[in-house]
Short mmCIF file of N, CA, C and O in Angstrom, two decimals:
data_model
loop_
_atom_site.label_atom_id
_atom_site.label_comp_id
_atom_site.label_asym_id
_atom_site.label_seq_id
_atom_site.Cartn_x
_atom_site.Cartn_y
_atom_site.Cartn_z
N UNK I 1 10.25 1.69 6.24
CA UNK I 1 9.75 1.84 4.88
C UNK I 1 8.58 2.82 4.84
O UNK I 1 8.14 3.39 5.84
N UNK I 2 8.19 2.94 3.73
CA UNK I 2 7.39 3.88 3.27
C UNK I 2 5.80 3.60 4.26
O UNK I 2 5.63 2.60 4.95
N UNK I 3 4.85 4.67 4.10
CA UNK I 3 3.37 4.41 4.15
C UNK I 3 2.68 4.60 3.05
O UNK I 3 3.05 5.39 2.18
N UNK I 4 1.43 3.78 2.96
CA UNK I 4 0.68 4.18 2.00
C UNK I 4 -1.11 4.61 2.72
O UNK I 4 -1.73 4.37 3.76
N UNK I 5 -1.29 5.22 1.67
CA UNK I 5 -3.15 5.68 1.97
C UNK I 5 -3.68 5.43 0.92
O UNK I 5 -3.10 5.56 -0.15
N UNK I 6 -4.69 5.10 1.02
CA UNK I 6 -5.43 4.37 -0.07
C UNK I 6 -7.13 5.57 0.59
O UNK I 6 -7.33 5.49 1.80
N UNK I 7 -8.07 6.44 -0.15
CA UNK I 7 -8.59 6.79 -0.01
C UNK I 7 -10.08 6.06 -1.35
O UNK I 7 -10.02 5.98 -2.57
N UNK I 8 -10.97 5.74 -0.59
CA UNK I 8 -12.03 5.01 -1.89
C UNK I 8 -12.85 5.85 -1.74
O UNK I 8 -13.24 6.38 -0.70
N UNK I 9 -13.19 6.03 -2.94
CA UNK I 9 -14.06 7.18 -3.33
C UNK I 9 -15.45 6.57 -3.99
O UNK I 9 -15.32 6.18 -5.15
N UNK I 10 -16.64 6.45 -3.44
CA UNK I 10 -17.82 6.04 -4.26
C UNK I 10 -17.92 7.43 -5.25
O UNK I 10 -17.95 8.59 -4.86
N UNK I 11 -17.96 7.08 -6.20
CA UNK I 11 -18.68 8.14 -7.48
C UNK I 11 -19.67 7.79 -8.15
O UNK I 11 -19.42 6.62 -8.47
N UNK I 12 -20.41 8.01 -8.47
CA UNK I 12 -21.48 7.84 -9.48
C UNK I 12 -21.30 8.03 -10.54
O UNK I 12 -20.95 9.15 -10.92
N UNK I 13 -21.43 7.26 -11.16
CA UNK I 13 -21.15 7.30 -13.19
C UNK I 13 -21.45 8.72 -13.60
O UNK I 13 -20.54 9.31 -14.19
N UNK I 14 -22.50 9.34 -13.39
CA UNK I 14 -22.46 10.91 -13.50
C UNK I 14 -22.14 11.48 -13.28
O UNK I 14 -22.69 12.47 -13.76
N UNK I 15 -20.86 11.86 -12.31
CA UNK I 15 -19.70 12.70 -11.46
C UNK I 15 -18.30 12.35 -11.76
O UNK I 15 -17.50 13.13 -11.25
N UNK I 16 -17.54 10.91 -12.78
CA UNK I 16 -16.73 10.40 -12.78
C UNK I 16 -15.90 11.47 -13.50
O UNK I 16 -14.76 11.72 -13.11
N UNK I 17 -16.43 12.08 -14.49
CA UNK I 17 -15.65 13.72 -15.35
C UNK I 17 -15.26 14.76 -14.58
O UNK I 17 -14.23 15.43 -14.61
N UNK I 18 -16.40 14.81 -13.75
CA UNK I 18 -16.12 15.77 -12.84
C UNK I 18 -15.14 15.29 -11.85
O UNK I 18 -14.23 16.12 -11.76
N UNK I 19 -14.98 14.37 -11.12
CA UNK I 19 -14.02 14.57 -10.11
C UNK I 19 -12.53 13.96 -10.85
O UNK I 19 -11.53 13.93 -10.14
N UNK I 20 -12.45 13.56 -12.10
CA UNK I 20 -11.12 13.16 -12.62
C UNK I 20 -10.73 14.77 -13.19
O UNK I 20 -9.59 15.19 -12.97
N UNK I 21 -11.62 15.55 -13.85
CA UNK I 21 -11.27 17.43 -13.85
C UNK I 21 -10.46 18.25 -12.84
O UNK I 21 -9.52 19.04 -12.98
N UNK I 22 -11.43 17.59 -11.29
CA UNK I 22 -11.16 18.05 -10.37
C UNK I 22 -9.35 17.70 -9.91
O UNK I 22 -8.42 18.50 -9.81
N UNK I 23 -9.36 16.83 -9.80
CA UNK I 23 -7.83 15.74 -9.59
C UNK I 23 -6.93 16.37 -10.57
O UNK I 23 -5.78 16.58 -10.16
N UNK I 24 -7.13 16.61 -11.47
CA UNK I 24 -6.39 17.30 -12.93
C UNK I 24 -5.84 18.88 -12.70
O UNK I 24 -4.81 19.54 -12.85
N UNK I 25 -7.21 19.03 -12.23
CA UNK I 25 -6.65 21.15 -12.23
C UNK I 25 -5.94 21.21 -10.86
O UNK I 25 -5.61 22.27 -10.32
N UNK I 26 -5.70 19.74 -10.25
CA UNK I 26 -5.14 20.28 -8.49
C UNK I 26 -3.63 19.64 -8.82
O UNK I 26 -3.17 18.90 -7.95
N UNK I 27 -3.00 19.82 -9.76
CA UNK I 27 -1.92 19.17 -9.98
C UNK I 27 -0.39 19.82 -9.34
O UNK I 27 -0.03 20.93 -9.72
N UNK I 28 0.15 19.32 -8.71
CA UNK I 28 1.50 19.92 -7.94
C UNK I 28 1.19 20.16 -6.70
O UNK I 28 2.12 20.53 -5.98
N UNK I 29 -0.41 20.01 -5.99
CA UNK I 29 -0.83 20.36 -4.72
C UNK I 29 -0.07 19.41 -3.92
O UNK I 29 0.18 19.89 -2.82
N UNK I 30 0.49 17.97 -4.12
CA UNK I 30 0.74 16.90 -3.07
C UNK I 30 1.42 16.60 -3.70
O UNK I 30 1.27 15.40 -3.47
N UNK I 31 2.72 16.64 -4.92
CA UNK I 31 3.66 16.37 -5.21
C UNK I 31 4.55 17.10 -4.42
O UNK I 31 5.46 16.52 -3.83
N UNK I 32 4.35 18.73 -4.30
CA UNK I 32 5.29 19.29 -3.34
C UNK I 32 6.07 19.31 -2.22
O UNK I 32 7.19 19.74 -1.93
N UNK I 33 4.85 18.52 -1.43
CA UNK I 33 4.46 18.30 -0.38
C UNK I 33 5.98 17.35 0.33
O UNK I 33 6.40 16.37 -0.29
N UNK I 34 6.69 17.82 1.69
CA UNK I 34 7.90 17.03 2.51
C UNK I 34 7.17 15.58 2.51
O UNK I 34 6.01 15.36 2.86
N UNK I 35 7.96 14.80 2.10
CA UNK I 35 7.89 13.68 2.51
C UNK I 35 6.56 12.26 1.15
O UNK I 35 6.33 11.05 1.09
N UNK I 36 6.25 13.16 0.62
CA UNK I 36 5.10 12.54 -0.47
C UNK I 36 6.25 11.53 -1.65
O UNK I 36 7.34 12.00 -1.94
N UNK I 37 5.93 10.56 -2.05
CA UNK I 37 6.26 9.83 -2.70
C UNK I 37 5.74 9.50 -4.38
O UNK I 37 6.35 9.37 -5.44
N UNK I 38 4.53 9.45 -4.04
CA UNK I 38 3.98 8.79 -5.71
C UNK I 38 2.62 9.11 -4.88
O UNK I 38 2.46 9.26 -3.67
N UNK I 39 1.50 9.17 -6.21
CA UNK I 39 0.39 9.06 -6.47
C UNK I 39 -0.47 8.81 -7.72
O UNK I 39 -0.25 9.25 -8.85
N UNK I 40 -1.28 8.20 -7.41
CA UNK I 40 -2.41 7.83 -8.34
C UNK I 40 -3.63 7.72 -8.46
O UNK I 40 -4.16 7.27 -7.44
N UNK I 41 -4.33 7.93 -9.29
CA UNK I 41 -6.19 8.00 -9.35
C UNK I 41 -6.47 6.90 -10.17
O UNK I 41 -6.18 6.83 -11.36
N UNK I 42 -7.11 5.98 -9.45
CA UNK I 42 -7.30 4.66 -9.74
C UNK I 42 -9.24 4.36 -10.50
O UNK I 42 -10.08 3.85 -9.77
N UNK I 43 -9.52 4.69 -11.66
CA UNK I 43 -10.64 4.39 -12.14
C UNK I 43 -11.27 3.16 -12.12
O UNK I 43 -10.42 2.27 -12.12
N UNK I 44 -12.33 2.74 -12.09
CA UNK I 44 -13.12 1.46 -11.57
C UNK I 44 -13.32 1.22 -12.96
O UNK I 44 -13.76 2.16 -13.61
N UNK I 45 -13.03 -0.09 -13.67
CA UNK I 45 -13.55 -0.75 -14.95
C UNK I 45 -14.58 -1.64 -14.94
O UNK I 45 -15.23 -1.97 -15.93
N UNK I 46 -14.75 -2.09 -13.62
CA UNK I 46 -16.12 -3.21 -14.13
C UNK I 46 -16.40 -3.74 -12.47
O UNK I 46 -15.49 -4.41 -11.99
N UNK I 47 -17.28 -3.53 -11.84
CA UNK I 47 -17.66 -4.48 -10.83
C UNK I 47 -18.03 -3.32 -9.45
O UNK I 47 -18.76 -3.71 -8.54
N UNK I 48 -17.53 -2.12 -9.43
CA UNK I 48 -17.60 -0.89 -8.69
C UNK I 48 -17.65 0.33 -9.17
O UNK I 48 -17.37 0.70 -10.31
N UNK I 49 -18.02 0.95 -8.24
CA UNK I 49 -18.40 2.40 -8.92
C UNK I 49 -17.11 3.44 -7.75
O UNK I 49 -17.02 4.66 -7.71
N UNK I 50 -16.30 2.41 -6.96
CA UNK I 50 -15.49 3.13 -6.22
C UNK I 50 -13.60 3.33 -6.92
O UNK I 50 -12.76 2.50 -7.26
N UNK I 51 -13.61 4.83 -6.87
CA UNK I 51 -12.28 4.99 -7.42
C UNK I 51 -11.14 5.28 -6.16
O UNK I 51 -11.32 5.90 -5.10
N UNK I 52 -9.91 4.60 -6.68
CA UNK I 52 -9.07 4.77 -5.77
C UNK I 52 -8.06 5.74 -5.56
O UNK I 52 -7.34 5.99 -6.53
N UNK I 53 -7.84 6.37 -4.42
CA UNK I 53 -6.58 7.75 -4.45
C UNK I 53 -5.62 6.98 -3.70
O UNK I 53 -5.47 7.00 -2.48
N UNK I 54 -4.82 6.12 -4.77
CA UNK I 54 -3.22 6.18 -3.92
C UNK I 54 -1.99 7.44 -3.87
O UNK I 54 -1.52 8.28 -4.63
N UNK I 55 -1.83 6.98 -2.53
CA UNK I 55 -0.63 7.93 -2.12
C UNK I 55 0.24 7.45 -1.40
O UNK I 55 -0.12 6.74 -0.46
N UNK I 56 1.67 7.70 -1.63
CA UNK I 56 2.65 6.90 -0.93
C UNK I 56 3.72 7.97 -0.29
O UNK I 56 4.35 8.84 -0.88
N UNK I 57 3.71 7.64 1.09
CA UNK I 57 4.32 8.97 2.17
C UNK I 57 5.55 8.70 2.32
O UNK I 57 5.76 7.83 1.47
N UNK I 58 6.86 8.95 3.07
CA UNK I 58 7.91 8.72 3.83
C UNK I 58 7.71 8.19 4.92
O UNK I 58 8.44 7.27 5.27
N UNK I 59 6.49 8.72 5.87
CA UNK I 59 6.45 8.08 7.13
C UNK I 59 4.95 8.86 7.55
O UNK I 59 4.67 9.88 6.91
N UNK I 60 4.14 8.45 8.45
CA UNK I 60 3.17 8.83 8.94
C UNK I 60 2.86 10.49 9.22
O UNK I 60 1.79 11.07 9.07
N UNK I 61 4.20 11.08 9.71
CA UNK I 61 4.57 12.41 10.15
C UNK I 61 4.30 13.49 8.96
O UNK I 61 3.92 14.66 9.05
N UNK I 62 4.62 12.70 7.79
CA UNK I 62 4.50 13.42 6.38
C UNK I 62 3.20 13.44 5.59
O UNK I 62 2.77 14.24 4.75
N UNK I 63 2.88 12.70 5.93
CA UNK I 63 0.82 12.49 5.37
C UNK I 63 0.21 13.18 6.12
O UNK I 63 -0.52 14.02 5.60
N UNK I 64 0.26 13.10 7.54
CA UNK I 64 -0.58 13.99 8.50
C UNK I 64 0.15 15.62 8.53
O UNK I 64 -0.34 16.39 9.35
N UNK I 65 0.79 15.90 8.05
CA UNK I 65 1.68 17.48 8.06
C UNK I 65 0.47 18.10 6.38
O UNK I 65 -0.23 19.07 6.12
N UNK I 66 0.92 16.69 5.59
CA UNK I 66 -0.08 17.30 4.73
C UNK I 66 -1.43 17.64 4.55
O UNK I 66 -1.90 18.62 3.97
N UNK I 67 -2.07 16.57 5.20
CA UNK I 67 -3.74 16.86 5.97
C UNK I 67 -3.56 17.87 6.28
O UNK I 67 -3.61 18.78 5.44
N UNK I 68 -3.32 18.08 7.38
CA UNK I 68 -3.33 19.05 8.25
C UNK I 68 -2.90 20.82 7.82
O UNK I 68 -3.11 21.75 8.59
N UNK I 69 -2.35 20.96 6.64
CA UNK I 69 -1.43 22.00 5.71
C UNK I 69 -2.62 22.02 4.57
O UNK I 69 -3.83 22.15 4.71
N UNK I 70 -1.69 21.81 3.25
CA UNK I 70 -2.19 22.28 2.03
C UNK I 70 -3.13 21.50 1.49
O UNK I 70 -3.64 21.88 0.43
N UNK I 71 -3.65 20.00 2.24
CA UNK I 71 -5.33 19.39 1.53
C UNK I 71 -6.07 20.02 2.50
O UNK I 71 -7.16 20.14 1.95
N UNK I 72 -6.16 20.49 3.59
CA UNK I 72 -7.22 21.50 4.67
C UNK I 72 -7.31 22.37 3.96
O UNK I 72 -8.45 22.23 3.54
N UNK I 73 -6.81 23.45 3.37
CA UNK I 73 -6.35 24.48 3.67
C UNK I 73 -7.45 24.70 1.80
O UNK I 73 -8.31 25.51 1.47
N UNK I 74 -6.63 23.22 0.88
CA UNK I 74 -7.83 23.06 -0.17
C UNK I 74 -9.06 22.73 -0.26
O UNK I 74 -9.85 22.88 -1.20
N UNK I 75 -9.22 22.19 0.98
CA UNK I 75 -10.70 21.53 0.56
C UNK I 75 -11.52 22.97 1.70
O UNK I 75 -12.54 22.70 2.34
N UNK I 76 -11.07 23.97 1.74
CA UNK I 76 -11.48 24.54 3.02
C UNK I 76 -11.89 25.96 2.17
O UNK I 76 -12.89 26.63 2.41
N UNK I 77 -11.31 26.14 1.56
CA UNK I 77 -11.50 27.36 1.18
C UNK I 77 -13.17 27.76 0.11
O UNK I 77 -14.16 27.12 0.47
N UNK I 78 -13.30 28.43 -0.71
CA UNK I 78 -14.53 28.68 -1.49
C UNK I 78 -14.09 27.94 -3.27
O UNK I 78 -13.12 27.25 -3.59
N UNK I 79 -14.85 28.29 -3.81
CA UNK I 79 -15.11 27.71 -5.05
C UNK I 79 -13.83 28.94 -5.53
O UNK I 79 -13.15 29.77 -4.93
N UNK I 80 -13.99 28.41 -7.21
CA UNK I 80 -13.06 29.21 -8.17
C UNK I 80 -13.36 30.69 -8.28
O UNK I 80 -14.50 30.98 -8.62
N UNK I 81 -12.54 31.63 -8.05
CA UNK I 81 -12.57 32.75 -7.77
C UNK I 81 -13.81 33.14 -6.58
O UNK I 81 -14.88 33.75 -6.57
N UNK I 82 -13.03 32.46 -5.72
CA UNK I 82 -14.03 32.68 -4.29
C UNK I 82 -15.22 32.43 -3.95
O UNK I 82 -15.63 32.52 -2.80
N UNK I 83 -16.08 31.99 -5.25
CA UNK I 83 -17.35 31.80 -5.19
C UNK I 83 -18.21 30.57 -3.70
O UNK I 83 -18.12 30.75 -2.48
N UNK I 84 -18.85 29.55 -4.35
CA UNK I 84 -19.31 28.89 -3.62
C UNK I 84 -18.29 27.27 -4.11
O UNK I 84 -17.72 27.21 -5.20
N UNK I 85 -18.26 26.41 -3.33
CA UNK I 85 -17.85 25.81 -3.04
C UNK I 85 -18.68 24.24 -3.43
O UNK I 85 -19.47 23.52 -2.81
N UNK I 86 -17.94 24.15 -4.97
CA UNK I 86 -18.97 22.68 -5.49
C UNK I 86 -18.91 21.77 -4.62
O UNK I 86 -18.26 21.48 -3.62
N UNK I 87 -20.00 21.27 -5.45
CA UNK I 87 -21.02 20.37 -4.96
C UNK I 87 -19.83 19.32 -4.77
O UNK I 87 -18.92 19.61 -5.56
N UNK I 88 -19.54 18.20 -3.99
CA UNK I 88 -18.66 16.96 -4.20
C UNK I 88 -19.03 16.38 -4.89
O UNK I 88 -20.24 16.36 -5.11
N UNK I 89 -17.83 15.33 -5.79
CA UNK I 89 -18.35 14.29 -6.92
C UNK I 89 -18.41 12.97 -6.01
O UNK I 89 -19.09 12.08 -6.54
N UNK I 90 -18.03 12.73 -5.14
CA UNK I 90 -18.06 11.48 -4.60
C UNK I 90 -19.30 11.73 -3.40
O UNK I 90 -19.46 12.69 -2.63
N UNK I 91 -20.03 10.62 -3.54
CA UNK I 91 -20.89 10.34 -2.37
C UNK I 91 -20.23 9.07 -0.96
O UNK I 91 -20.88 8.22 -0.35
N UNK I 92 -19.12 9.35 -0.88
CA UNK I 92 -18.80 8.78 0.26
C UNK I 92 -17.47 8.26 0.22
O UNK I 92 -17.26 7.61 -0.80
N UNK I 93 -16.28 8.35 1.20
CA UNK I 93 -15.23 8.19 1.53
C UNK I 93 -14.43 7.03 2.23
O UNK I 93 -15.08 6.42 3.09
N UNK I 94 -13.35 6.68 2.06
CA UNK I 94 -12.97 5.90 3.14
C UNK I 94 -11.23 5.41 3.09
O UNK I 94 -10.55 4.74 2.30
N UNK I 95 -11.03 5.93 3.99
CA UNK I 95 -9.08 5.66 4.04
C UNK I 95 -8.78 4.54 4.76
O UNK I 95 -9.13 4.19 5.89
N UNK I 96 -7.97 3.98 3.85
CA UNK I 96 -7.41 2.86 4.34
C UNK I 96 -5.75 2.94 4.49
O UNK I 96 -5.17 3.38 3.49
N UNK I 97 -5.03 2.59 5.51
CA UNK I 97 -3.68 2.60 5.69
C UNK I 97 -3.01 1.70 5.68
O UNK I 97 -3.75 0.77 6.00
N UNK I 98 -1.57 1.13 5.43
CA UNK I 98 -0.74 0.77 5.16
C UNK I 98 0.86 0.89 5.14
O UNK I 98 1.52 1.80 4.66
N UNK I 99 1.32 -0.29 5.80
CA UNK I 99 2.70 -0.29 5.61
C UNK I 99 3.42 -0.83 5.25
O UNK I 99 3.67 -1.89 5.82
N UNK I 100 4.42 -0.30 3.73
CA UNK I 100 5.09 -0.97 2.88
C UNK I 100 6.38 -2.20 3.29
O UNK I 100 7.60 -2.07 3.19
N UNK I 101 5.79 -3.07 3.66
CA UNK I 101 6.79 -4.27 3.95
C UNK I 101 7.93 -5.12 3.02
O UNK I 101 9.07 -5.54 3.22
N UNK I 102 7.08 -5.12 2.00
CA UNK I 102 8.09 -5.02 0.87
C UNK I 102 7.65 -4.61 -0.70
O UNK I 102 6.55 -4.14 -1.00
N UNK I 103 8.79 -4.89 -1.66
CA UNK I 103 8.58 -4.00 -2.87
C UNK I 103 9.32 -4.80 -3.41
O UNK I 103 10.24 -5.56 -3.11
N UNK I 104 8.42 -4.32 -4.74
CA UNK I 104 9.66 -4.61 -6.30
C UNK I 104 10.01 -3.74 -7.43
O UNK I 104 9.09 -2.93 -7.56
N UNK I 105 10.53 -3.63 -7.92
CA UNK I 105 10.54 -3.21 -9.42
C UNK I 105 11.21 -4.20 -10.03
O UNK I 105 11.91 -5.15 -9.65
N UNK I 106 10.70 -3.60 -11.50
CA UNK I 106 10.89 -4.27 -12.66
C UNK I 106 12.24 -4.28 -12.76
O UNK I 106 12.75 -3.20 -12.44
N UNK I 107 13.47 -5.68 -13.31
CA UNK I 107 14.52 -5.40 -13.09
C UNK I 107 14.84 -5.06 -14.63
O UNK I 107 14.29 -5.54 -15.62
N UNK I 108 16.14 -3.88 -14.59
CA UNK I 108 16.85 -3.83 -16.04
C UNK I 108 17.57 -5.11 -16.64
O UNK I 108 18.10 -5.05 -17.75
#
């Protein structure tokens, strides 16, 4: 079965525009991507200030091809039209992994 990554993002109530902008203008970067499944940007309503980046892979081989490829390759380069390279909206990171043992959907 599938993998999942779960990436938590501390943001600060003053950066939350900014990095949901950010997530917005990067759209088709990790849909493309061999082996990517689903994703989502998970906003905090009450009790944390940490937002969640789910992502759901084919297999381990396919998340790390993407690290390693077109999110390096984004987070690596300079700002918009080459400039400097903003500031981050999140003050701190953390991936958590997972393997899909089982599932549901909603039945018709």
């Amino acid at each position: 079965m599938s993998i999942v990554k779960i990436n938590a993002l501390t943001v600060p109530e003053e950066q939350r525009e900014v990095l949901e902008k950010r997530f917005a203008s990067r759209a088709g970067t990790v849909e493309n991507s061999d082996g990517f499944e689903w994703f989502e940007l998970l906003r905090p309503i009450e009790g944390t200030d940490q937002y969640l980046v789910y992502t759901r892979w084919r297999d381990e081989a396919s998340f790390q091809a993407w690290m390693e490829g077109p999110m390096k390759a984004a987070h690596q380069g300079g700002g918009e039209g080459g400039g400097e390279r903003p500031r981050p909206a999140a003050s701190g990171s953390t991936v958590w992994s997972f393997e899909v043992v089982q599932q549901a959907a909603p039945k018709s």
